[in-house]
């Protein structure tokens, strides 16, 4: 039960932070959901970092990993908003921004995970 509570607490914190960031960044560009893009890339980096640190051994406990990776990163990142926003591009016939946002989100997201894992490997 304690572990479920840690995931719940981390997810709640991540979700609130995502909401605040998206609310402030999404309006900056009319045809680009900067807030969602930002939280997804940062979340990819953080999950790579947290899981990389966790894999090193004693730096993060299993409970800390649940709180940070499963809870916080799970609540902070948002695939559902990402998918819905891509639908709005298609609905408006904005195929160029759809392709740019889709491709850059996936490529930069994967690179952010790799960067997080690399950084975790080099933490003493």
PDB file of C-alpha atoms in Angstrom:
ATOM      1  CA  UNK A   1       0.000   0.000   0.000  1.00  0.00           C
ATOM      2  CA  UNK A   2       2.904   2.341   0.765  1.00  0.00           C
ATOM      3  CA  UNK A   3       4.254   1.890  -2.760  1.00  0.00           C
ATOM      4  CA  UNK A   4       0.876   2.697  -4.338  1.00  0.00           C
ATOM      5  CA  UNK A   5       0.733   5.854  -2.213  1.00  0.00           C
ATOM      6  CA  UNK A   6       4.214   6.895  -3.399  1.00  0.00           C
ATOM      7  CA  UNK A   7       3.137   6.503  -7.041  1.00  0.00           C
ATOM      8  CA  UNK A   8      -0.081   8.423  -6.278  1.00  0.00           C
ATOM      9  CA  UNK A   9       1.799  11.259  -4.571  1.00  0.00           C
ATOM     10  CA  UNK A  10       4.474  11.516  -7.275  1.00  0.00           C
ATOM     11  CA  UNK A  11       1.849  11.380 -10.025  1.00  0.00           C
ATOM     12  CA  UNK A  12      -0.158  14.151  -8.393  1.00  0.00           C
ATOM     13  CA  UNK A  13       2.881  16.399  -8.061  1.00  0.00           C
ATOM     14  CA  UNK A  14       3.919  15.720 -11.646  1.00  0.00           C
ATOM     15  CA  UNK A  15       0.409  16.387 -12.960  1.00  0.00           C
ATOM     16  CA  UNK A  16       0.097  19.714 -11.144  1.00  0.00           C
ATOM     17  CA  UNK A  17       3.499  20.833 -12.382  1.00  0.00           C
ATOM     18  CA  UNK A  18       2.611  19.757 -15.947  1.00  0.00           C
ATOM     19  CA  UNK A  19      -0.630  21.739 -15.754  1.00  0.00           C
ATOM     20  CA  UNK A  20       1.154  24.877 -14.562  1.00  0.00           C
ATOM     21  CA  UNK A  21       3.871  24.643 -17.222  1.00  0.00           C
ATOM     22  CA  UNK A  22       1.455  23.860 -20.059  1.00  0.00           C
ATOM     23  CA  UNK A  23      -0.902  26.646 -19.008  1.00  0.00           C
ATOM     24  CA  UNK A  24       1.941  29.169 -19.129  1.00  0.00           C
ATOM     25  CA  UNK A  25       3.828  27.929 -22.223  1.00  0.00           C
ATOM     26  CA  UNK A  26       1.124  26.645 -24.586  1.00  0.00           C
ATOM     27  CA  UNK A  27      -0.300  30.115 -25.360  1.00  0.00           C
ATOM     28  CA  UNK A  28       3.109  31.467 -26.459  1.00  0.00           C
ATOM     29  CA  UNK A  29       2.907  29.991 -29.958  1.00  0.00           C
ATOM     30  CA  UNK A  30      -0.368  29.790 -31.834  1.00  0.00           C
ATOM     31  CA  UNK A  31       0.454  26.642 -33.801  1.00  0.00           C
ATOM     32  CA  UNK A  32       2.800  24.829 -31.433  1.00  0.00           C
ATOM     33  CA  UNK A  33       1.990  23.322 -28.035  1.00  0.00           C
ATOM     34  CA  UNK A  34       5.254  24.357 -26.388  1.00  0.00           C
ATOM     35  CA  UNK A  35       4.184  23.407 -22.852  1.00  0.00           C
ATOM     36  CA  UNK A  36       3.315  19.836 -23.779  1.00  0.00           C
ATOM     37  CA  UNK A  37       6.460  19.506 -25.873  1.00  0.00           C
ATOM     38  CA  UNK A  38       8.582  20.857 -23.009  1.00  0.00           C
ATOM     39  CA  UNK A  39       7.140  18.611 -20.284  1.00  0.00           C
ATOM     40  CA  UNK A  40       7.405  15.520 -22.473  1.00  0.00           C
ATOM     41  CA  UNK A  41      11.066  16.170 -23.374  1.00  0.00           C
ATOM     42  CA  UNK A  42      12.013  17.091 -19.791  1.00  0.00           C
ATOM     43  CA  UNK A  43      10.073  14.058 -18.523  1.00  0.00           C
ATOM     44  CA  UNK A  44      11.959  11.800 -20.940  1.00  0.00           C
ATOM     45  CA  UNK A  45      15.261  13.195 -19.684  1.00  0.00           C
ATOM     46  CA  UNK A  46      14.226  12.807 -16.045  1.00  0.00           C
ATOM     47  CA  UNK A  47      13.020   9.219 -16.423  1.00  0.00           C
ATOM     48  CA  UNK A  48      16.300   8.314 -18.123  1.00  0.00           C
ATOM     49  CA  UNK A  49      18.214  10.013 -15.315  1.00  0.00           C
ATOM     50  CA  UNK A  50      16.151   8.457 -12.506  1.00  0.00           C
ATOM     51  CA  UNK A  51      16.194   4.938 -13.962  1.00  0.00           C
ATOM     52  CA  UNK A  52      19.880   5.230 -14.800  1.00  0.00           C
ATOM     53  CA  UNK A  53      20.693   6.294 -11.239  1.00  0.00           C
ATOM     54  CA  UNK A  54      18.456   3.536  -9.887  1.00  0.00           C
ATOM     55  CA  UNK A  55      20.242   0.929 -12.008  1.00  0.00           C
ATOM     56  CA  UNK A  56      23.609   1.950 -10.531  1.00  0.00           C
ATOM     57  CA  UNK A  57      22.736   0.415  -7.206  1.00  0.00           C
ATOM     58  CA  UNK A  58      22.311   2.140  -3.883  1.00  0.00           C
ATOM     59  CA  UNK A  59      21.734   5.737  -5.024  1.00  0.00           C
ATOM     60  CA  UNK A  60      17.927   5.434  -5.227  1.00  0.00           C
ATOM     61  CA  UNK A  61      15.799   2.986  -3.330  1.00  0.00           C
ATOM     62  CA  UNK A  62      13.015   1.067  -5.037  1.00  0.00           C
ATOM     63  CA  UNK A  63      10.460   3.322  -3.309  1.00  0.00           C
ATOM     64  CA  UNK A  64      12.264   6.479  -4.459  1.00  0.00           C
ATOM     65  CA  UNK A  65      12.335   5.111  -7.996  1.00  0.00           C
ATOM     66  CA  UNK A  66       8.599   4.397  -7.843  1.00  0.00           C
ATOM     67  CA  UNK A  67       7.918   7.925  -6.584  1.00  0.00           C
ATOM     68  CA  UNK A  68      10.168   9.661  -9.136  1.00  0.00           C
ATOM     69  CA  UNK A  69       9.986   7.536 -12.303  1.00  0.00           C
ATOM     70  CA  UNK A  70       6.591   5.851 -12.155  1.00  0.00           C
ATOM     71  CA  UNK A  71       4.757   8.514 -10.161  1.00  0.00           C
ATOM     72  CA  UNK A  72       6.275  11.912 -10.920  1.00  0.00           C
ATOM     73  CA  UNK A  73       7.380  11.261 -14.523  1.00  0.00           C
ATOM     74  CA  UNK A  74       4.177   9.349 -15.244  1.00  0.00           C
ATOM     75  CA  UNK A  75       2.078  12.283 -14.043  1.00  0.00           C
ATOM     76  CA  UNK A  76       4.358  14.951 -15.513  1.00  0.00           C
ATOM     77  CA  UNK A  77       4.471  13.635 -19.073  1.00  0.00           C
ATOM     78  CA  UNK A  78       1.349  13.289 -21.141  1.00  0.00           C
ATOM     79  CA  UNK A  79       0.831  11.084 -24.142  1.00  0.00           C
ATOM     80  CA  UNK A  80      -2.921  11.721 -24.214  1.00  0.00           C
ATOM     81  CA  UNK A  81      -2.509  15.517 -24.551  1.00  0.00           C
ATOM     82  CA  UNK A  82       0.236  14.924 -27.112  1.00  0.00           C
ATOM     83  CA  UNK A  83      -2.111  12.748 -29.207  1.00  0.00           C
ATOM     84  CA  UNK A  84      -5.056  15.138 -28.867  1.00  0.00           C
ATOM     85  CA  UNK A  85      -2.966  18.129 -29.900  1.00  0.00           C
ATOM     86  CA  UNK A  86      -1.723  16.248 -32.970  1.00  0.00           C
ATOM     87  CA  UNK A  87      -5.371  15.641 -33.875  1.00  0.00           C
ATOM     88  CA  UNK A  88      -5.990  19.402 -33.790  1.00  0.00           C
ATOM     89  CA  UNK A  89      -3.177  19.915 -36.312  1.00  0.00           C
ATOM     90  CA  UNK A  90      -4.747  17.357 -38.641  1.00  0.00           C
ATOM     91  CA  UNK A  91      -8.249  18.745 -38.158  1.00  0.00           C
ATOM     92  CA  UNK A  92      -7.001  22.201 -39.189  1.00  0.00           C
ATOM     93  CA  UNK A  93      -5.090  20.827 -42.171  1.00  0.00           C
ATOM     94  CA  UNK A  94      -1.764  21.916 -40.670  1.00  0.00           C
ATOM     95  CA  UNK A  95       0.197  18.927 -41.940  1.00  0.00           C
ATOM     96  CA  UNK A  96       3.592  20.635 -41.793  1.00  0.00           C
ATOM     97  CA  UNK A  97       3.367  21.479 -38.079  1.00  0.00           C
ATOM     98  CA  UNK A  98       1.877  18.033 -37.444  1.00  0.00           C
ATOM     99  CA  UNK A  99       4.919  16.378 -39.042  1.00  0.00           C
ATOM    100  CA  UNK A 100       7.440  18.691 -37.343  1.00  0.00           C
ATOM    101  CA  UNK A 101       5.879  18.332 -33.888  1.00  0.00           C
ATOM    102  CA  UNK A 102       5.370  14.585 -34.162  1.00  0.00           C
ATOM    103  CA  UNK A 103       8.869  13.866 -35.440  1.00  0.00           C
ATOM    104  CA  UNK A 104      10.665  16.256 -33.126  1.00  0.00           C
ATOM    105  CA  UNK A 105       8.747  15.036 -30.059  1.00  0.00           C
ATOM    106  CA  UNK A 106       9.692  11.421 -30.680  1.00  0.00           C
ATOM    107  CA  UNK A 107      13.292  11.988 -31.766  1.00  0.00           C
ATOM    108  CA  UNK A 108      14.105  14.580 -29.094  1.00  0.00           C
ATOM    109  CA  UNK A 109      12.256  12.528 -26.454  1.00  0.00           C
ATOM    110  CA  UNK A 110      14.340   9.431 -27.167  1.00  0.00           C
ATOM    111  CA  UNK A 111      17.529  11.514 -27.238  1.00  0.00           C
ATOM    112  CA  UNK A 112      16.547  13.052 -23.881  1.00  0.00           C
ATOM    113  CA  UNK A 113      16.196   9.556 -22.350  1.00  0.00           C
ATOM    114  CA  UNK A 114      19.613   8.620 -23.736  1.00  0.00           C
ATOM    115  CA  UNK A 115      21.108  11.845 -22.341  1.00  0.00           C
ATOM    116  CA  UNK A 116      19.574  11.162 -18.920  1.00  0.00           C
ATOM    117  CA  UNK A 117      20.940   7.610 -18.904  1.00  0.00           C
ATOM    118  CA  UNK A 118      24.368   8.839 -20.017  1.00  0.00           C
ATOM    119  CA  UNK A 119      24.422  11.501 -17.307  1.00  0.00           C
ATOM    120  CA  UNK A 120      23.373   8.979 -14.646  1.00  0.00           C
ATOM    121  CA  UNK A 121      26.195   6.679 -15.743  1.00  0.00           C
ATOM    122  CA  UNK A 122      28.712   9.452 -15.135  1.00  0.00           C
ATOM    123  CA  UNK A 123      27.446  10.540 -11.713  1.00  0.00           C
ATOM    124  CA  UNK A 124      29.874   9.452  -9.035  1.00  0.00           C
TER     125      UNK A 124
END
